[in-house]
Structures are given as structure tokens and as C-alpha cells.
mmCIF file of N, CA and C in Angstrom:
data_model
loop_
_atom_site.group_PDB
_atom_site.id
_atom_site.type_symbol
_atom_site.label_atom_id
_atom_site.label_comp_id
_atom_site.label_asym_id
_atom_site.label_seq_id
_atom_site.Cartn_x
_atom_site.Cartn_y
_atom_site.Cartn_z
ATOM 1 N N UNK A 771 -7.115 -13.836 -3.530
ATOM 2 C CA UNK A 771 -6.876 -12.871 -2.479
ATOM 3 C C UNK A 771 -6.000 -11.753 -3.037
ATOM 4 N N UNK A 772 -6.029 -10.422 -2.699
ATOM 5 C CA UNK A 772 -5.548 -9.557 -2.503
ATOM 6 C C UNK A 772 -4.392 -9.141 -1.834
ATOM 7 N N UNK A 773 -2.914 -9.240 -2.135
ATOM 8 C CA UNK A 773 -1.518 -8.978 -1.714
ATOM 9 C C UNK A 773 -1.702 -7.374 -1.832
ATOM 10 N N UNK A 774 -1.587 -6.263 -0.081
ATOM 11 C CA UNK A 774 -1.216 -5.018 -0.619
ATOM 12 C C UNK A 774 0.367 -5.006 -0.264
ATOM 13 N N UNK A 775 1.273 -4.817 -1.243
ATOM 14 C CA UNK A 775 2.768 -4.471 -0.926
ATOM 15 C C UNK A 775 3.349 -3.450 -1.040
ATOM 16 N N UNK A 776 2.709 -2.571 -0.178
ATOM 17 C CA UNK A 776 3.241 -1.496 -0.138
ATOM 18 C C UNK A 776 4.376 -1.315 0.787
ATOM 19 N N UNK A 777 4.594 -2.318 1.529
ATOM 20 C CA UNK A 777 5.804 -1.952 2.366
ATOM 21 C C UNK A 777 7.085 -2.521 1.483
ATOM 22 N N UNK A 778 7.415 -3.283 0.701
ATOM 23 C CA UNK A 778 7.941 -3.332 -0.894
ATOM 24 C C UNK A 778 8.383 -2.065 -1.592
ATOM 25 N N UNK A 779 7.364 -1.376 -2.095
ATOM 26 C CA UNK A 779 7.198 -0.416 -2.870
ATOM 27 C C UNK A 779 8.182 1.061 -1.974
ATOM 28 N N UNK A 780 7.385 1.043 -0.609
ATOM 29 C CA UNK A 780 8.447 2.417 0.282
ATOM 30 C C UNK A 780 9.703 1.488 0.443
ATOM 31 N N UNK A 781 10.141 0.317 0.377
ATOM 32 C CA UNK A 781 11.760 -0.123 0.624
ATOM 33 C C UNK A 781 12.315 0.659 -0.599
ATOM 34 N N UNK A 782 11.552 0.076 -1.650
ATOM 35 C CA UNK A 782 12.135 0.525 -2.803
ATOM 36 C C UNK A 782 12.592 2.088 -3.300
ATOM 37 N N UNK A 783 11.393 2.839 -2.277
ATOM 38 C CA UNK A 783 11.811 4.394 -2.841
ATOM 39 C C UNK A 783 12.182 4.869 -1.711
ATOM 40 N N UNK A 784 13.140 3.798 -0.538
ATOM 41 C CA UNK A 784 13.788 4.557 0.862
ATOM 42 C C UNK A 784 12.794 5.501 1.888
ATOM 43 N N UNK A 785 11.360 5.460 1.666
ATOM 44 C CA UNK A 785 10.328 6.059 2.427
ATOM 45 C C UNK A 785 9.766 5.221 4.008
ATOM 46 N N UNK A 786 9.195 5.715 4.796
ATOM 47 C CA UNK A 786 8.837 5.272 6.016
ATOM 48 C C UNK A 786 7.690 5.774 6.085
ATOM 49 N N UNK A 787 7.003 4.861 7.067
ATOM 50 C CA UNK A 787 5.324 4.744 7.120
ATOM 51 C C UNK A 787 5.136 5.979 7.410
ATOM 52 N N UNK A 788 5.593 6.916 8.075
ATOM 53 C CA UNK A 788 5.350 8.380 8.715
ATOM 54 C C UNK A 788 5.687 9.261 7.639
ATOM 55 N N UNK A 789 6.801 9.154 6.866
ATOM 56 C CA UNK A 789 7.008 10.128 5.522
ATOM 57 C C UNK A 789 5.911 10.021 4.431
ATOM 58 N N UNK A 790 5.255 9.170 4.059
ATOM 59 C CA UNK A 790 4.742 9.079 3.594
ATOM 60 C C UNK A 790 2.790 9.122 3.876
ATOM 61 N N UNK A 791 2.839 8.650 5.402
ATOM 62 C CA UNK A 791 1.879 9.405 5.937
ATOM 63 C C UNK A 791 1.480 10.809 5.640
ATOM 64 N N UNK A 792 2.592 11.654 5.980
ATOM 65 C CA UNK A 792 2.500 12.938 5.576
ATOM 66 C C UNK A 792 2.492 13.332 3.999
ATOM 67 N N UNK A 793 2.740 12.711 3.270
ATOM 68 C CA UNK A 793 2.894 13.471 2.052
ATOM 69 C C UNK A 793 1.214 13.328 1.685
ATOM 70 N N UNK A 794 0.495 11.788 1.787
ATOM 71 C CA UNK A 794 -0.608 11.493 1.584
ATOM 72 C C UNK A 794 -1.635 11.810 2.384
ATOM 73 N N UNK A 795 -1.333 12.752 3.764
ATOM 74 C CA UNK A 795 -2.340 13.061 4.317
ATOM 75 C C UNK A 795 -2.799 11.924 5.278
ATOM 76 N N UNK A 796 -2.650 10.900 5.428
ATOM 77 C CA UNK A 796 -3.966 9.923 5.556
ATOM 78 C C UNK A 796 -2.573 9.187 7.014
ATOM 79 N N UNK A 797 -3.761 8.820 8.236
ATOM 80 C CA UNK A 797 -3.340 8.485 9.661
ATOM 81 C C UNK A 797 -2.131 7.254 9.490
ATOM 82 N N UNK A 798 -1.142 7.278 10.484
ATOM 83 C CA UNK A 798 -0.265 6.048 10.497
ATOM 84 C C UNK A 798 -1.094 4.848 10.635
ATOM 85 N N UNK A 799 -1.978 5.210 11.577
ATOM 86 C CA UNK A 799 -2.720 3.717 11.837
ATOM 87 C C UNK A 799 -3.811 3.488 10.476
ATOM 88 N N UNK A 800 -4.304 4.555 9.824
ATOM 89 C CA UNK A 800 -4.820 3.964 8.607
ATOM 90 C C UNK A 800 -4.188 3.271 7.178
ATOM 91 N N UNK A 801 -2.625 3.966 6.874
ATOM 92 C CA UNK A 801 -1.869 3.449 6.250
ATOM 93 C C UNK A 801 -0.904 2.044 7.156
ATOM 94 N N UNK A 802 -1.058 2.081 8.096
ATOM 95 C CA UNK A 802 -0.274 0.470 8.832
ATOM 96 C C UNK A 802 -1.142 -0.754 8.668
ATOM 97 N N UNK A 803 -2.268 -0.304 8.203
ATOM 98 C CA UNK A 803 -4.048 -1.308 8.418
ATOM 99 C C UNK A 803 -3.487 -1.717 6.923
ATOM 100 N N UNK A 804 -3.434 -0.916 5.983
ATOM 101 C CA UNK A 804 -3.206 -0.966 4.565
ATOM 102 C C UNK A 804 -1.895 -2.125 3.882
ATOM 103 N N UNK A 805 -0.769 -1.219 5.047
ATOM 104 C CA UNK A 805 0.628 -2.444 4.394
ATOM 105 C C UNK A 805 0.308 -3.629 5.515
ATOM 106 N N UNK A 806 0.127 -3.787 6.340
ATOM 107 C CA UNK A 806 -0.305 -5.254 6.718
ATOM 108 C C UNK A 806 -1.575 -5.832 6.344
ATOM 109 N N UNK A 807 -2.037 -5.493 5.328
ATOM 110 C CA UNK A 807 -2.758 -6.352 4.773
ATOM 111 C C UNK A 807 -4.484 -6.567 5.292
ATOM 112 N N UNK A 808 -4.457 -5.791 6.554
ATOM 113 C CA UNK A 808 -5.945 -5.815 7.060
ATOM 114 C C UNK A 808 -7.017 -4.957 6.265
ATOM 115 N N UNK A 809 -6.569 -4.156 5.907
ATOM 116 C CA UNK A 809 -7.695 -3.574 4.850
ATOM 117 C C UNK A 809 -8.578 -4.453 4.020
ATOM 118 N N UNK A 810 -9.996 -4.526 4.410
ATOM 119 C CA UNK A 810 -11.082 -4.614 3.792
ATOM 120 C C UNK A 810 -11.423 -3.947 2.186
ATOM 121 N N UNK A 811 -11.099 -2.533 2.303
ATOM 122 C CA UNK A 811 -11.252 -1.517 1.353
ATOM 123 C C UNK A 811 -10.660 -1.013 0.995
ATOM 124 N N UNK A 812 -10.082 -0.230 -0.276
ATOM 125 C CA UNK A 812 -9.269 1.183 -0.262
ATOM 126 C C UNK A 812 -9.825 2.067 -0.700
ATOM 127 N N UNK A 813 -9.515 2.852 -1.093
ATOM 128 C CA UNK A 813 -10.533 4.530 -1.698
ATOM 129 C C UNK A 813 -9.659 3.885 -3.024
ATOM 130 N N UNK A 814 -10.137 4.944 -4.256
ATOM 131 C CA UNK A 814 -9.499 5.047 -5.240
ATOM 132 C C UNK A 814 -8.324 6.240 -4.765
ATOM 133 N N UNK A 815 -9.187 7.218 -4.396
ATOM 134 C CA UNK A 815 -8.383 8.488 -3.982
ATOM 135 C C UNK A 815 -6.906 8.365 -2.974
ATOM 136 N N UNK A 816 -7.242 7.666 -2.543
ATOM 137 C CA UNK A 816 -5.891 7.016 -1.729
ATOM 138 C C UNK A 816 -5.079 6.339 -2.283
ATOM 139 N N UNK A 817 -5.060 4.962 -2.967
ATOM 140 C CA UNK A 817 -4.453 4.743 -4.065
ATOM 141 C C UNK A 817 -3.754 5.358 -5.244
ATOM 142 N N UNK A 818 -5.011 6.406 -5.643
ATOM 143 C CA UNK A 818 -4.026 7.729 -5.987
ATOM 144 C C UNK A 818 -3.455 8.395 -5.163
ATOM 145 N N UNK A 819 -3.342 8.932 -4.419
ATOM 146 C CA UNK A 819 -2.207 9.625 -3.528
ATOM 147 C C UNK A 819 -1.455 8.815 -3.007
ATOM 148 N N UNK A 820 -1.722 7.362 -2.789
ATOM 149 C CA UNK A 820 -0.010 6.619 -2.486
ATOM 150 C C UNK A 820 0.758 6.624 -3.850
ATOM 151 N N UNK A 821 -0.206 6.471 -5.051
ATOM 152 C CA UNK A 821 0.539 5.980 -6.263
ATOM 153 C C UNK A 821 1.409 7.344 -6.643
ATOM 154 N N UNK A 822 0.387 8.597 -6.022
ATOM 155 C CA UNK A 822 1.659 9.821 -6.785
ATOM 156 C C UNK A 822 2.716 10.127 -5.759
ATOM 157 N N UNK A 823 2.775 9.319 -4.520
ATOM 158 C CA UNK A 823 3.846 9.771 -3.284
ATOM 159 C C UNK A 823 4.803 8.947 -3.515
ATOM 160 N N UNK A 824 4.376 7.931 -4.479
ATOM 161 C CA UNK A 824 5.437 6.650 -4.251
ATOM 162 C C UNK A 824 5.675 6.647 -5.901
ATOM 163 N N UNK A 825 5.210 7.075 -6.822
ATOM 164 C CA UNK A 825 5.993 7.362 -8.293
ATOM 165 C C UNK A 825 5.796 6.142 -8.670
ATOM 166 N N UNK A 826 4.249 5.366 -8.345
ATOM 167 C CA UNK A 826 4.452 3.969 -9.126
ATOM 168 C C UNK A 826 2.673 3.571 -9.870
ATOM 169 N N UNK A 827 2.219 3.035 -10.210
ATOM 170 C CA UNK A 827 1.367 2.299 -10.544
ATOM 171 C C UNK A 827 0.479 1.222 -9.458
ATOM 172 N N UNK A 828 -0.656 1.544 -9.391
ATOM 173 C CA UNK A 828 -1.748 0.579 -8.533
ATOM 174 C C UNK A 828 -0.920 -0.462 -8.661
ATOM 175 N N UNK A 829 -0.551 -1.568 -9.498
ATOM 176 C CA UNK A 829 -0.278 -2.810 -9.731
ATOM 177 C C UNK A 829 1.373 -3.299 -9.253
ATOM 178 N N UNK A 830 1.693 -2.123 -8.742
ATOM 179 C CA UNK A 830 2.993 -2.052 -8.269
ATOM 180 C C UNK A 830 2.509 -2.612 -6.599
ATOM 181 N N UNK A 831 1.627 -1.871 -6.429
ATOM 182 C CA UNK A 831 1.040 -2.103 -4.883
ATOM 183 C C UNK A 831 0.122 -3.359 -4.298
ATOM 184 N N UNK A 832 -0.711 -3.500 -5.661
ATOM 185 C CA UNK A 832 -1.783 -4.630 -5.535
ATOM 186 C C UNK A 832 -1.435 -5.590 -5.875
ATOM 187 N N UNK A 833 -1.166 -6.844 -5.513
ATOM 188 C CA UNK A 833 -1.575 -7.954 -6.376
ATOM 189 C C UNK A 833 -1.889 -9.440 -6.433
ATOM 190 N N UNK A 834 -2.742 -9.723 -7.100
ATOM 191 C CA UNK A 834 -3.469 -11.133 -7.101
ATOM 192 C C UNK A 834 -3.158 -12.059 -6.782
ATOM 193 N N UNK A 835 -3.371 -12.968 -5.592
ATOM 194 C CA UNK A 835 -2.995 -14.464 -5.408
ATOM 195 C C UNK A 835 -3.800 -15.332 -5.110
ATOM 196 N N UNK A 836 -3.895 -16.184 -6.367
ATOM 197 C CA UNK A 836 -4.964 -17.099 -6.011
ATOM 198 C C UNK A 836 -5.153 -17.908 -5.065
ATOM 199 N N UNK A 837 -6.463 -18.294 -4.962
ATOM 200 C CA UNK A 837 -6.637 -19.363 -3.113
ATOM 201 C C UNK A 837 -5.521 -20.293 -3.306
ATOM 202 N N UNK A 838 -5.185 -20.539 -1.979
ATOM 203 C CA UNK A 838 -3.906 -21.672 -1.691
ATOM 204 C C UNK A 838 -2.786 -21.359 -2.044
ATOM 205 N N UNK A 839 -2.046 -19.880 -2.508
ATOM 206 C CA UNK A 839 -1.195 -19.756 -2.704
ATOM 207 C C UNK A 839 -0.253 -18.713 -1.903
ATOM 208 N N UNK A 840 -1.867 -18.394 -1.399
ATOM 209 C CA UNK A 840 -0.854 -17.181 -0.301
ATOM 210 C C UNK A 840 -1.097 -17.637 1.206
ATOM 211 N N UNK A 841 -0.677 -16.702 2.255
ATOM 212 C CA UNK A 841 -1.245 -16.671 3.362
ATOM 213 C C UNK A 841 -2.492 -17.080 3.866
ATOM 214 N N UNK A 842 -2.674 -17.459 4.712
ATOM 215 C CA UNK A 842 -4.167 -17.793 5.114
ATOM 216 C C UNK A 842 -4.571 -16.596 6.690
#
């Protein structure tokens, strides 16, 4: 499964779902779908624009947990 931690990543650089809404363009309710984890999909293009709003790396945001180790 797929961990997105992006709400991690804005603790880390003092940002809020709405500041960063705006810098990336893209709806509160489409970036709130994203850090809780309901996202199905992401764009690349979005990923890039969180990765250049937030000064970090995809892998900062994404990451892998194998079955039985995460959430269900």
C-alpha cells in the first residue's frame, strides 16, 4: 500500500492545507482527498507542484508499506 504523508511534510515546513492550496493551485478538498490518504491517483504534475511548494522530493511524500503493516 501506498502511505501519502503529506501532512508530515507541511508540519515540517510550518504550511497549512490552504497555503499551500494556493501556491499549487489545486482545490482544498482535492489536496484534503490526497493527505488523508483517499486518493486513488495523483497527476505527476501535481506531485510536481507539491514537491516544488514544499522544497522536497516525491519520496518525502510517498511511501511504501507492505500488506499487514499499515492501516487497513
Amino acid at each position: 500500500m501506498i502511505v501519502v504523508n503529506l501532512d508530515v511534510m507541511m508540519a515540517k515546513r510550518k504550511m497549512t492545507l490552504s497555503q499551500l492550496s494556493e501556491k499549487v493551485d489545486i482545490t482544498l478538498a482535492n489536496l484534503s482527498v490526497l493527505k488523508n490518504n483517499k486518493a486513488k491517483a495523483v497527476r505527476f504534475s501535481t506531485l510536481e507542484a507539491v514537491c516544488a511548494a514544499l522544497d522536497c522530493q516525491p519520496g518525502d511524500i510517498l511511501e511504501y508499506v507492505p500488506a499487514g503493516d499499515g492501516e487497513q
